[in-house]
C-alpha cells in the first residue's frame, strides 16, 4: 500500500474514534456525576506518583552508598599501599630516635644522661602483664576490638566537643594511632596529619598482630626524662629493669604518656601519684586488678635519686658540644668521662645558693692546676634559666683586672717593695679616684695592690702602656675584646668568668699557661675507647720572678687587703673586683692547686645594694674552697724574688760596691783591677796586701790627684812630686732612710 493510502486510512480511523467519543458523552443531567467520576480517577493517579522531596532523598542515598563504596575502595588501596611501605617488625625494632650520651664524673659516677635512652628491648611476654594492662586501660580500652581506629571513642569525642563535657581520661587516639604518630609523623594537629595517622594505624593493624603492636608501642613510647620504652623508664625512675615492675610502678609509668613532663615523678611526685591513682581506678573498673590491688599506696614507691640534675647541666651544656670537634660523626650511644667532681659540684652549688643576694644571679668556675674543670655553676637554677653565666656572660671584672696591670709592671722591673705614690692623677682627661675618695700618699706596691688603690693602678698602666696591659691579658687566655683606653686598667672591658679564672690559674701554676677542659675520654656503649685526652705541652707565660711577685701581691690582698673574707685557714691568693654602682662582684683566687672564680650580679646589669667583691663573692669562694681543698696538702706559696742580674744592679751603679773598695783607671782610662800594678809601678791590691811579698800599704792610695791629671794631659815632667794623700770619701749609707708608714686606705674593691 502506498504511503498516501496509509495516511488516509489513519485519518479515517481517527475520525471514527472522535465519533465514538461524541456518542459516549453523557447527557446534561449526568454531567455532575461524570465529572465526579473523572476527578476520582485523576486523584488516584496523582497519589501513585512520588513527591520531588523523596526523589532527592533517594538520589542522595544512592549517591552516598556509591561514594561510600568508592571511599572504602580508596581507603583499602591507601591502607594496602601504606602497609607495603611500612618497615618490617625487625627494622622498626632496630630504629632509634636519636643519640644517647651517658655523662660520668671523673671517678666514673653516672651524673646525667643526655638524649633518648632506650634500655633493653622487652618482648611481649617479657613485659609484665600489669604493665600491658595499665597501658591499655588508660590509653585504649577497646584495643583488642578495633582495627586501628576506635569510631565509638571518636564519636564520643565529637559529642563532648558539642556539649562541652570533659569526662574522658585519655585522648581519642588509639594505641595504634599513637604508634603511627611516634614512628612516622610529627605532633602537629592538622587535618592532613590526622588523616595520614588513621591510614597508617590501620596499615599497622593490617601488617602486625595486636601483640606485636603493643610490644612496639611499649618499647618506643616516650615516658619523659629522655626515657623511651618501658625498660628505660623503669631504670630511670625506679633503678631496676622493666621486667620487675609492680602494679603501682606500672600505674605511674602508664600515667606518664599523657604528659611526660607534667607527671614525671622526678619533677612532681604528687602529680605522678595522683595520675597513678586514676590509672589504678581504670584498671579496676575494666577488671584487670582487684579492689585490694587498686588500693596500693603509690606514694611509698621508692624513686631513684636524681643527683646533680640541675646545676650539672651548665657543665654538660659547655662540654658536650666539644664532641663535634673531638670525634668523627656518629649516632652511636656514647659514654663520656668528664673532669667534674660530684662532691665539689654539690659544694659549689650550695655556696652559690647560700651567698647570692636575693634577686641576683651567681656563677662559679673551679679549675685544677692543669686546667681540668672540677666544678661549674652557671646560675642559681638551671630549670628557671639555662643561660650559662660562667662561660657565656660578658661582665666588667672591676679591680680583678688589675692582675694584668701589675703583671706588666712587675715584668717591667717593679718589685712588691717598690715605693709608689697614691695621689690624684689625670690621664688623657680621665681622672680616676679611689672608692673612699681619699689618697694616702707614698706607699709600696704591695699595699697598693692589697687595698686596690685605683690611682696607683692608673699610673702603672700609663707607665708600662695600656697596650702592654692588653697584651698581658691576651697572653693569659683572655679572648674577649679589650679596649686600650686609660680606664681599662680598672676593668672597663667586659670578660667571661671562665677567662678570668683561667688567667689566675696560670699564676697558680707558676706562670705556666693552662687550657680549661672538661672531657677525659669517650667510649662506645660496647666499651671501645674512641677518644682520650693527651697531655699538652707546658708553655711558660712569664718569668718565675714575675710569678713569685704577683703571688706575693695576691696573697697580701687576702691576708690584709680587700679579700680577707676569702681566708680558709691555709694560704690563699686572690683578688676582689667591684664595678661601679655595685653592678658586679668578683672574687678569683687559688689555694693548694685549685683556682676558683666567683661572679655575682643581675642579668639586667642593675645595681645590687651592698654587693662587693670582698663580701658575698669572697664568702662563696671560701665556703666552696674549704670543701675543695680538704683532702689536699697545705701548700706554701713561692714568693721569693730571684731577680735577674739586670734588675739587681743597674748599669749606672756597676762601679759602686763596698765603700771600702776602690778602683782606678790608667792614663788611657782603662780599669785597674785589684792585685795588679798601677801605671806608675806601685804594687798594691785592695785588701792592702802587696804583691811579691812586699810590705803592706798602710793606707790605700787616694783617687788620682791633680798632678796625675797634669801628667796624663801634658806629658811627663822633670821631677814629679810625691803624691798627696786625700781623705777617703765618706761611706755611702747602706741603710734606707726611715719613712713613716702610711695610713692604710680603706678597701676600694
XYZ file of C-alpha atoms in Angstrom:
749
model
C 0.000 0.000 0.000
C 1.228 3.459 -0.804
C 2.168 5.994 1.872
C -0.668 8.227 0.783
C -3.108 5.391 1.249
C -1.783 4.763 4.730
C -2.260 8.358 5.783
C -5.831 8.338 4.530
C -6.574 5.122 6.383
C -5.162 6.524 9.661
C -7.134 9.690 9.219
C -10.281 7.667 8.800
C -9.558 5.767 11.990
C -9.055 8.988 13.950
C -12.354 10.263 12.670
C -14.110 7.112 13.764
C -12.636 7.441 17.274
C -13.821 11.028 17.566
C -17.285 9.983 16.544
C -17.389 7.227 19.095
C -16.279 9.676 21.752
C -19.042 12.056 20.853
C -21.562 9.292 21.218
C -20.269 8.398 24.570
C -20.704 11.906 26.046
C -23.227 11.947 28.888
C -26.337 13.997 28.894
C -26.687 17.238 30.754
C -28.324 15.518 33.721
C -25.459 13.232 34.215
C -22.768 15.831 33.826
C -22.038 16.281 37.508
C -21.776 12.592 38.176
C -19.421 12.158 35.229
C -17.162 14.923 36.498
C -17.049 13.353 39.927
C -16.097 10.067 38.422
C -13.441 11.764 36.295
C -11.989 13.618 39.319
C -11.708 10.448 41.349
C -9.665 8.753 38.657
C -7.229 11.726 38.373
C -6.596 11.839 42.192
C -5.685 8.175 42.270
C -3.039 8.653 39.561
C -1.559 11.661 41.348
C -1.328 9.749 44.659
C 0.630 6.940 42.989
C 3.247 9.466 41.653
C 6.284 10.107 44.225
C 6.903 13.637 45.511
C 10.074 15.600 44.487
C 11.433 15.509 48.104
C 11.565 11.754 48.242
C 13.071 11.679 44.803
C 16.024 13.758 46.119
C 16.321 11.663 49.262
C 16.547 8.558 47.147
C 19.118 10.137 44.888
C 21.249 11.252 47.850
C 21.046 7.827 49.428
C 22.122 6.116 46.250
C 24.895 8.672 45.777
C 26.041 8.242 49.365
C 26.205 4.497 49.011
C 28.201 4.830 45.845
C 30.549 7.391 47.386
C 30.943 5.219 50.460
C 31.840 2.252 48.330
C 34.353 4.330 46.415
C 35.797 5.678 49.705
C 36.102 2.194 51.108
C 37.818 1.046 47.949
C 40.124 4.067 48.006
C 40.823 3.608 51.713
C 41.544 -0.043 51.145
C 44.064 0.814 48.449
C 45.628 3.533 50.669
C 45.916 1.202 53.636
C 47.318 -1.536 51.429
C 49.953 0.727 49.917
C 50.821 2.108 53.374
C 51.165 -1.407 54.753
C 53.562 -2.306 51.972
C 55.719 0.781 52.726
C 55.908 0.156 56.485
C 59.239 -1.416 57.531
C 59.308 -4.907 58.916
C 58.992 -5.604 62.625
C 62.733 -6.224 62.996
C 63.541 -2.968 61.192
C 61.232 -0.986 63.460
C 62.765 -2.714 66.456
C 66.262 -1.569 65.447
C 65.461 2.103 64.797
C 66.240 4.778 67.388
C 65.033 8.361 67.758
C 68.433 9.897 68.472
C 71.838 9.560 70.112
C 72.220 8.758 73.795
C 75.123 10.237 75.777
C 75.808 8.981 79.281
C 77.920 11.510 81.191
C 80.156 10.297 84.009
C 82.158 12.162 86.629
C 85.940 11.839 86.914
C 85.514 8.831 89.228
C 83.113 7.069 86.845
C 79.937 8.008 88.721
C 76.925 8.467 86.421
C 75.804 12.064 86.715
C 73.365 12.612 83.855
C 72.109 11.023 80.654
C 71.569 13.294 77.678
C 69.351 12.427 74.749
C 66.971 9.500 74.352
C 67.505 6.353 76.395
C 66.014 3.072 75.162
C 67.079 0.493 77.699
C 66.679 -3.179 76.809
C 64.114 -4.326 74.263
C 61.434 -6.382 76.014
C 59.408 -8.939 74.077
C 55.646 -9.012 74.572
C 55.739 -11.885 77.028
C 58.659 -10.278 78.947
C 56.667 -7.150 79.710
C 54.735 -7.665 82.977
C 51.020 -8.191 82.379
C 50.153 -5.414 84.831
C 52.217 -3.012 82.675
C 50.401 -4.065 79.483
C 47.006 -3.885 81.168
C 47.713 -0.487 82.726
C 48.605 0.981 79.329
C 45.515 -0.475 77.644
C 43.239 0.662 80.486
C 44.322 4.296 80.362
C 45.117 4.758 76.661
C 42.918 2.387 74.628
C 40.329 0.279 76.465
C 38.958 -1.250 73.212
C 42.414 -2.055 71.894
C 41.545 -5.701 71.171
C 38.224 -4.875 69.416
C 39.026 -2.119 66.886
C 41.105 -2.295 63.699
C 43.223 0.809 64.304
C 40.540 3.476 64.820
C 38.011 3.484 67.653
C 34.949 5.011 65.992
C 32.961 4.788 69.216
C 35.617 6.769 71.063
C 35.957 9.272 68.240
C 32.185 9.771 68.145
C 32.159 10.326 71.885
C 34.836 12.961 71.491
C 32.723 14.763 68.900
C 29.717 14.737 71.236
C 31.859 16.033 74.078
C 33.078 18.844 71.856
C 29.496 19.823 71.052
C 28.110 19.509 74.585
C 31.182 20.916 76.335
C 31.615 17.938 78.702
C 35.074 16.632 79.565
C 34.700 13.271 81.258
C 37.325 11.270 79.342
C 40.667 10.398 80.941
C 42.638 9.656 77.781
C 42.702 11.113 74.298
C 40.870 9.971 71.178
C 43.896 8.340 69.576
C 44.223 4.606 69.891
C 47.482 2.854 70.724
C 47.874 2.070 67.023
C 47.419 5.730 66.103
C 49.912 6.848 68.752
C 52.434 4.306 67.496
C 51.956 5.505 63.915
C 52.490 9.095 65.023
C 55.596 8.261 67.050
C 57.147 6.211 64.274
C 56.289 8.144 61.124
C 54.646 11.533 61.775
C 55.033 14.795 63.646
C 52.862 16.007 66.515
C 51.075 18.860 64.745
C 47.269 18.895 64.840
C 46.375 19.458 61.176
C 43.562 17.523 59.481
C 46.015 16.150 56.939
C 48.213 14.687 59.693
C 45.224 13.110 61.438
C 44.090 11.514 58.170
C 47.524 10.068 57.480
C 47.711 8.894 61.093
C 44.443 6.997 60.679
C 45.617 5.348 57.458
C 48.925 4.318 58.992
C 47.188 2.976 62.117
C 45.026 0.705 60.014
C 48.083 -0.297 57.997
C 49.844 -1.299 61.208
C 46.804 -3.372 62.204
C 46.831 -4.958 58.746
C 50.536 -5.843 58.875
C 51.106 -6.749 62.548
C 49.270 -8.644 65.255
C 47.877 -6.932 68.354
C 50.700 -8.385 70.431
C 53.335 -7.018 68.053
C 51.728 -3.572 68.018
C 51.625 -3.446 71.809
C 55.236 -4.631 72.009
C 56.373 -1.934 69.600
C 54.393 0.698 71.472
C 55.686 -0.172 74.942
C 59.279 -0.208 73.692
C 59.009 3.014 71.667
C 56.704 5.406 73.512
C 58.261 8.388 75.313
C 57.871 8.426 79.109
C 59.788 11.626 79.886
C 63.279 12.416 81.115
C 64.759 11.110 77.863
C 63.392 7.603 78.520
C 61.926 5.739 75.556
C 60.336 2.407 76.330
C 59.240 0.623 79.478
C 62.663 -0.730 80.431
C 64.362 2.675 80.145
C 61.606 4.349 82.184
C 61.806 1.683 84.861
C 65.578 2.048 85.172
C 65.387 5.844 85.213
C 62.622 6.230 87.770
C 62.927 3.046 89.877
C 66.511 1.789 89.326
C 65.535 -1.702 88.152
C 64.680 -3.412 84.829
C 61.211 -3.184 83.318
C 60.634 -6.895 83.867
C 60.329 -6.244 87.622
C 57.622 -3.573 87.584
C 54.988 -3.771 90.301
C 51.339 -2.775 89.910
C 51.926 0.667 91.444
C 55.068 1.301 89.389
C 53.244 0.220 86.227
C 50.464 2.672 87.015
C 52.968 5.521 87.455
C 54.691 4.759 84.141
C 51.412 4.311 82.243
C 50.217 7.663 83.535
C 53.234 9.458 82.083
C 52.248 9.060 78.424
C 49.591 11.777 78.560
C 52.034 14.486 79.729
C 55.577 13.214 80.482
C 56.938 16.488 81.803
C 53.871 17.242 83.948
C 53.511 13.831 85.579
C 57.195 12.907 85.862
C 57.898 11.592 89.377
C 61.269 13.341 89.409
C 59.622 16.690 88.688
C 56.385 16.460 90.715
C 55.862 13.387 92.888
C 52.367 14.443 93.969
C 51.188 14.861 90.383
C 52.659 11.481 89.413
C 50.934 9.728 92.336
C 47.577 11.391 91.617
C 47.773 10.323 87.970
C 48.713 6.765 89.001
C 45.595 6.588 91.207
C 43.475 7.344 88.146
C 45.180 4.532 86.229
C 44.578 2.074 89.071
C 40.878 3.011 89.186
C 40.504 2.374 85.448
C 42.284 -0.965 85.750
C 39.866 -1.987 88.498
C 36.806 -0.840 86.526
C 37.935 -2.826 83.489
C 38.644 -5.935 85.555
C 42.414 -6.052 85.289
C 43.038 -5.825 89.041
C 41.076 -6.360 92.212
C 39.963 -3.694 94.646
C 42.779 -4.680 97.001
C 45.378 -4.196 94.256
C 43.870 -0.834 93.343
C 44.341 0.398 96.888
C 48.158 0.274 96.669
C 49.772 3.331 98.207
C 51.782 4.644 95.260
C 53.410 7.284 97.451
C 55.510 4.538 99.030
C 57.156 3.695 95.699
C 60.912 4.217 96.008
C 62.102 6.591 93.311
C 65.659 6.772 92.015
C 67.600 9.727 93.386
C 68.275 12.280 90.675
C 71.632 13.674 91.782
C 73.020 16.737 90.065
C 70.159 17.058 87.609
C 70.128 20.837 87.962
C 73.419 22.695 88.117
C 75.427 19.952 86.402
C 73.592 20.770 83.178
C 75.511 24.039 82.976
C 78.678 21.953 82.723
C 77.313 19.481 80.173
C 75.952 22.343 78.036
C 79.527 23.670 77.819
C 81.433 20.391 77.492
C 79.346 18.117 75.261
C 79.269 20.341 72.140
C 83.038 19.833 72.011
C 82.377 16.222 70.966
C 81.627 17.516 67.466
C 85.281 18.541 67.239
C 86.864 15.679 69.154
C 85.000 12.787 67.471
C 84.106 11.713 63.952
C 80.420 11.937 63.106
C 78.477 9.144 64.793
C 74.973 8.413 66.075
C 76.042 5.513 68.283
C 75.374 5.685 72.040
C 78.355 7.153 73.903
C 79.747 7.235 77.417
C 81.707 10.387 78.275
C 84.101 10.565 81.233
C 84.478 14.149 82.398
C 86.665 16.094 84.832
C 83.725 17.026 87.058
C 83.948 16.146 90.744
C 80.488 15.307 92.118
C 81.258 16.437 95.665
C 82.813 19.711 94.526
C 79.874 20.362 92.218
C 77.459 19.998 95.128
C 79.641 22.253 97.300
C 79.802 24.868 94.535
C 76.027 24.803 94.068
C 75.459 25.166 97.808
C 77.974 28.043 98.064
C 76.240 29.992 95.284
C 72.761 29.322 96.654
C 73.725 30.372 100.185
C 75.579 33.599 99.338
C 73.975 35.094 96.224
C 71.930 38.204 97.114
C 68.171 37.996 96.577
C 67.120 38.841 93.053
C 70.630 38.269 91.722
C 72.461 35.520 89.898
C 75.728 33.804 90.751
C 78.295 31.731 88.879
C 81.368 29.725 89.860
C 84.190 28.013 87.963
C 86.833 25.848 89.634
C 89.956 24.576 87.853
C 92.645 22.113 88.818
C 96.270 23.101 88.312
C 96.286 21.597 84.782
C 93.037 23.281 83.658
C 90.608 20.439 84.421
C 87.199 21.813 85.406
C 86.285 20.432 88.822
C 83.006 22.334 89.276
C 80.959 24.736 87.180
C 77.775 26.558 88.163
C 76.239 28.894 85.608
C 73.327 30.234 87.652
C 71.153 29.728 90.686
C 68.615 27.456 88.937
C 69.060 25.677 85.595
C 65.368 24.857 85.293
C 64.445 28.512 85.708
C 67.087 29.758 83.276
C 69.713 27.736 81.433
C 71.825 30.743 80.417
C 75.382 29.891 81.427
C 76.845 32.900 83.220
C 80.125 31.101 83.888
C 81.020 30.600 80.232
C 78.852 32.999 78.205
C 78.066 36.117 80.246
C 80.224 39.171 79.442
C 80.657 41.368 82.518
C 83.105 44.046 83.689
C 85.688 42.477 86.048
C 86.390 45.598 88.099
C 89.609 45.585 90.100
C 90.252 41.899 89.484
C 91.550 43.132 86.106
C 94.439 44.786 87.941
C 96.108 41.378 87.849
C 97.281 42.187 84.322
C 98.307 45.752 85.203
C 100.586 44.607 87.998
C 101.911 41.686 85.944
C 103.018 44.140 83.277
C 104.593 46.386 85.937
C 106.475 43.510 87.574
C 107.756 42.336 84.231
C 108.909 45.893 83.511
C 111.084 45.909 86.638
C 108.906 46.768 89.625
C 109.064 44.725 92.817
C 106.437 44.390 95.561
C 108.503 46.617 97.885
C 108.983 49.475 95.425
C 107.628 52.830 96.561
C 104.664 54.321 94.725
C 102.518 57.365 95.422
C 98.763 57.421 95.805
C 97.925 60.875 94.528
C 95.278 62.406 92.274
C 96.153 61.850 88.632
C 94.692 62.771 85.246
C 95.482 60.754 82.124
C 94.187 61.990 78.771
C 91.349 63.794 80.517
C 90.443 60.782 82.679
C 90.776 61.252 86.442
C 90.330 58.043 88.425
C 89.615 58.210 92.108
C 89.636 55.738 94.943
C 86.364 54.373 96.230
C 86.841 56.078 99.618
C 87.629 59.405 97.957
C 90.992 59.772 99.768
C 94.666 59.417 98.917
C 97.323 58.060 101.273
C 100.419 59.439 99.593
C 103.593 57.348 99.476
C 103.201 53.588 99.921
C 104.597 50.440 98.370
C 103.359 48.282 95.521
C 102.148 45.500 97.810
C 99.918 47.793 99.849
C 98.551 49.494 96.744
C 97.511 46.133 95.316
C 96.168 44.741 98.581
C 93.902 47.752 99.089
C 93.150 48.049 95.380
C 94.218 51.698 95.074
C 92.913 52.921 91.731
C 95.245 55.876 91.215
C 98.340 53.689 91.525
C 96.958 51.177 89.008
C 96.256 54.053 86.613
C 99.813 55.376 86.938
C 101.319 51.924 86.427
C 99.174 51.290 83.372
C 100.128 54.640 81.906
C 103.816 53.966 82.551
C 104.015 50.453 81.082
C 101.470 51.205 78.342
C 97.811 50.252 78.072
C 98.585 48.132 75.037
C 101.101 46.222 77.130
C 98.422 45.504 79.717
C 96.062 44.273 76.989
C 98.810 42.052 75.573
C 99.407 40.573 79.010
C 95.704 39.684 79.288
C 95.824 38.085 75.848
C 98.885 36.109 76.921
C 96.902 34.612 79.796
C 93.995 33.492 77.651
C 91.534 36.397 77.610
C 89.917 36.275 74.166
C 87.176 38.866 74.733
C 87.593 42.286 73.104
C 89.900 44.569 75.131
C 89.956 48.353 74.873
C 93.160 50.332 75.353
C 91.581 53.439 76.851
C 93.091 54.503 80.190
C 90.043 53.282 82.132
C 90.789 49.737 81.040
C 93.207 49.385 83.977
C 90.181 49.391 86.310
C 88.336 46.650 84.405
C 86.112 48.528 81.981
C 86.449 45.813 79.300
C 83.902 43.029 79.594
C 85.185 39.499 80.109
C 83.905 35.995 80.891
C 84.295 34.381 84.287
C 85.953 31.324 82.745
C 88.596 33.537 81.121
C 89.467 35.311 84.357
C 89.638 32.043 86.263
C 91.934 30.640 83.594
C 94.246 33.636 83.919
C 94.511 33.289 87.684
C 95.073 29.558 87.178
C 98.153 30.437 85.133
C 99.543 32.289 88.154
C 98.741 29.335 90.435
C 100.748 27.052 88.149
C 103.829 29.270 88.422
C 103.327 31.289 85.261
C 102.554 28.290 83.027
C 99.578 28.708 80.703
C 96.609 26.371 81.189
C 93.711 25.420 78.925
C 90.357 24.649 80.595
C 88.965 21.266 79.558
C 86.141 19.022 80.690
C 86.350 15.718 78.756
C 88.800 12.965 79.705
C 87.739 10.148 77.403
C 84.843 8.889 75.293
C 83.811 5.276 74.759
C 81.063 3.484 72.875
C 78.343 1.529 74.645
C 80.438 -1.567 73.993
C 83.429 -0.142 75.868
C 85.635 0.818 72.910
C 87.586 3.997 73.701
C 87.368 6.346 70.728
C 88.909 9.435 72.340
C 91.299 10.027 75.217
C 92.815 13.349 76.158
C 96.565 13.708 75.776
C 98.802 15.815 77.967
C 99.557 19.198 76.452
C 102.989 20.808 76.367
C 103.590 23.416 79.031
C 104.093 26.991 77.918
C 105.784 29.476 80.239
C 103.958 32.808 80.063
C 106.025 34.919 82.463
C 109.407 34.583 84.209
C 109.498 32.864 87.590
C 110.307 36.072 89.461
C 107.230 37.781 87.974
C 105.029 34.847 89.008
C 106.514 34.996 92.521
C 105.975 38.744 92.719
C 102.333 38.684 91.648
C 101.652 35.757 94.008
C 103.101 37.892 96.804
C 100.670 40.673 95.920
C 97.683 38.330 95.595
C 98.434 36.742 98.955
C 98.644 40.170 100.592
C 95.212 41.061 99.174
C 93.701 38.126 101.094
C 95.812 38.452 104.235
C 95.433 42.169 104.852
C 93.524 43.697 101.951
C 90.091 43.658 100.374
C 89.862 39.858 100.147
C 90.051 38.975 103.827
C 86.657 37.221 103.689
C 88.217 34.590 101.413
C 90.530 33.218 104.115
C 90.129 29.472 104.756
C 92.839 28.659 107.277
C 95.578 27.946 104.738
C 97.464 30.103 102.206
C 95.109 31.770 99.736
C 95.957 34.254 96.999
C 93.297 36.189 95.135
C 91.773 39.472 94.079
C 88.411 41.146 94.519
C 86.544 43.121 91.887
C 83.610 45.515 92.179
C 82.197 47.596 89.328
C 80.556 50.997 89.562
C 77.254 51.207 91.437
C 77.779 47.642 92.712
C 76.571 46.032 89.494
C 79.124 43.215 89.575
C 81.010 41.485 92.350
C 84.029 39.242 91.704
C 86.497 37.160 93.611
C 89.088 35.000 91.870
C 91.792 33.157 93.772
C 93.655 29.919 94.361
C 94.936 27.618 97.083
C 96.563 24.159 97.085
C 96.494 23.954 93.298
C 92.772 24.760 92.867
C 91.761 28.042 91.222
C 88.196 29.283 91.656
C 86.374 32.283 90.263
C 83.055 33.641 91.560
C 80.810 36.281 89.971
C 77.543 37.735 91.242
C 75.175 40.323 89.829
C 71.902 40.823 87.960
C 71.286 39.743 84.380
C 69.886 43.181 83.566
C 73.046 44.849 84.962
C 71.123 46.822 87.560
C 72.800 47.756 90.835
C 72.719 45.291 93.721
C 72.796 47.109 97.074
C 75.780 46.088 99.177
C 77.328 43.861 96.502
C 81.140 43.998 96.654
C 83.751 41.506 95.596
C 85.101 41.282 99.127
C 81.720 40.306 100.578
C 79.309 37.774 99.034
C 81.639 36.506 96.245
C 84.577 36.142 98.658
C 82.374 34.313 101.166
C 81.099 31.952 98.460
C 84.706 31.320 97.411
C 85.675 30.442 100.986
C 82.643 28.188 101.521
C 83.443 26.206 98.407
C 87.226 26.086 98.827
C 87.039 24.714 102.372
C 85.479 21.592 100.881
C 87.522 21.555 97.670
C 90.964 21.537 99.361
C 90.115 19.461 102.432
C 91.857 16.361 101.069
C 94.838 18.230 99.633
C 98.079 19.065 101.457
C 98.693 22.642 102.543
C 100.956 24.383 100.032
C 103.003 27.476 100.831
C 103.350 29.995 98.038
C 106.679 30.688 96.387
C 107.089 34.451 96.777
C 110.910 34.634 96.814
C 112.123 37.058 94.178
C 115.127 35.676 92.311
C 115.579 38.802 90.246
C 117.672 38.813 87.067
C 121.109 40.483 87.081
C 119.946 43.499 85.118
C 117.349 44.231 87.772
C 119.565 43.528 90.761
C 122.253 46.111 89.806
C 121.532 48.752 87.203
C 124.342 49.659 84.793
C 124.919 53.174 86.101
C 125.801 51.770 89.539
C 128.094 48.998 88.379
C 131.224 50.648 89.928
C 129.601 51.318 93.293
C 130.020 48.348 95.543
C 131.538 48.178 99.021
C 132.537 51.713 100.116
C 135.931 50.358 101.200
C 136.691 49.062 97.725
C 138.466 51.457 95.309
C 139.017 51.110 91.634
C 141.426 53.118 89.493
C 141.968 53.770 85.823
C 145.180 54.342 83.949
C 146.138 57.209 81.648
C 144.138 55.648 78.843
C 141.008 55.302 81.036
C 141.348 51.528 81.481
C 140.181 49.963 84.736
C 142.981 48.856 87.047
C 141.787 45.624 88.610
C 142.726 44.772 92.213
C 146.096 42.959 92.596
C 147.688 44.476 89.516
C 150.371 47.242 89.191
C 149.327 50.800 88.642
C 150.747 52.867 85.790
C 153.462 54.355 87.994
C 154.633 50.909 89.008
C 153.442 50.879 92.623
C 152.264 47.385 93.546
C 149.043 47.169 95.560
C 145.726 45.403 95.921
C 142.505 46.479 97.520
C 142.965 44.221 100.515
C 146.102 46.190 101.470
C 148.421 43.283 100.638
C 151.407 43.971 98.342
C 152.397 41.735 95.511
C 155.612 39.671 95.549
C 155.922 39.664 99.335
C 156.345 43.440 99.602
C 155.290 45.283 102.694
C 151.612 46.045 103.010
C 150.491 49.515 102.146
C 149.427 51.220 105.301
C 146.785 53.313 103.584
C 145.216 52.763 100.205
C 146.203 55.454 97.753
C 143.735 58.175 97.177
C 141.952 58.775 93.987
C 144.024 60.384 91.215
C 145.237 63.869 92.059
C 145.827 66.960 90.011
C 149.486 66.096 89.287
C 148.454 62.780 87.813
C 145.947 64.554 85.624
C 148.587 67.050 84.543
C 150.973 64.279 83.591
C 148.196 62.495 81.731
C 147.342 65.662 79.800
C 150.738 67.469 79.341
C 153.167 64.575 79.413
C 155.895 63.684 81.969
C 157.570 66.473 83.991
C 161.161 66.546 85.250
C 160.611 65.809 88.917
C 157.186 64.718 89.819
C 156.392 65.494 93.413
C 155.280 62.675 95.664
C 151.559 62.030 95.600
C 149.459 63.845 98.144
C 147.167 61.819 100.260
C 143.453 62.696 100.193
C 140.996 61.590 102.765
C 138.798 58.704 101.790
C 135.248 59.639 100.812
C 132.564 59.075 103.377
C 130.979 55.667 103.070
C 127.670 55.502 101.223
C 124.890 54.787 103.689
C 123.744 51.173 103.415
C 120.560 51.559 105.465
C 117.474 53.065 103.830
C 116.039 56.231 105.208
C 113.321 55.759 107.758
C 109.909 56.671 106.339
C 106.822 56.777 108.469
C 104.448 54.050 107.303
C 101.416 55.487 105.534
C 97.982 55.041 106.964
C 96.411 52.113 105.097
C 93.499 53.135 102.891
C 90.043 51.719 103.115
C 89.250 48.921 100.655
C 88.304 50.145 97.233
C 87.159 46.988 95.548
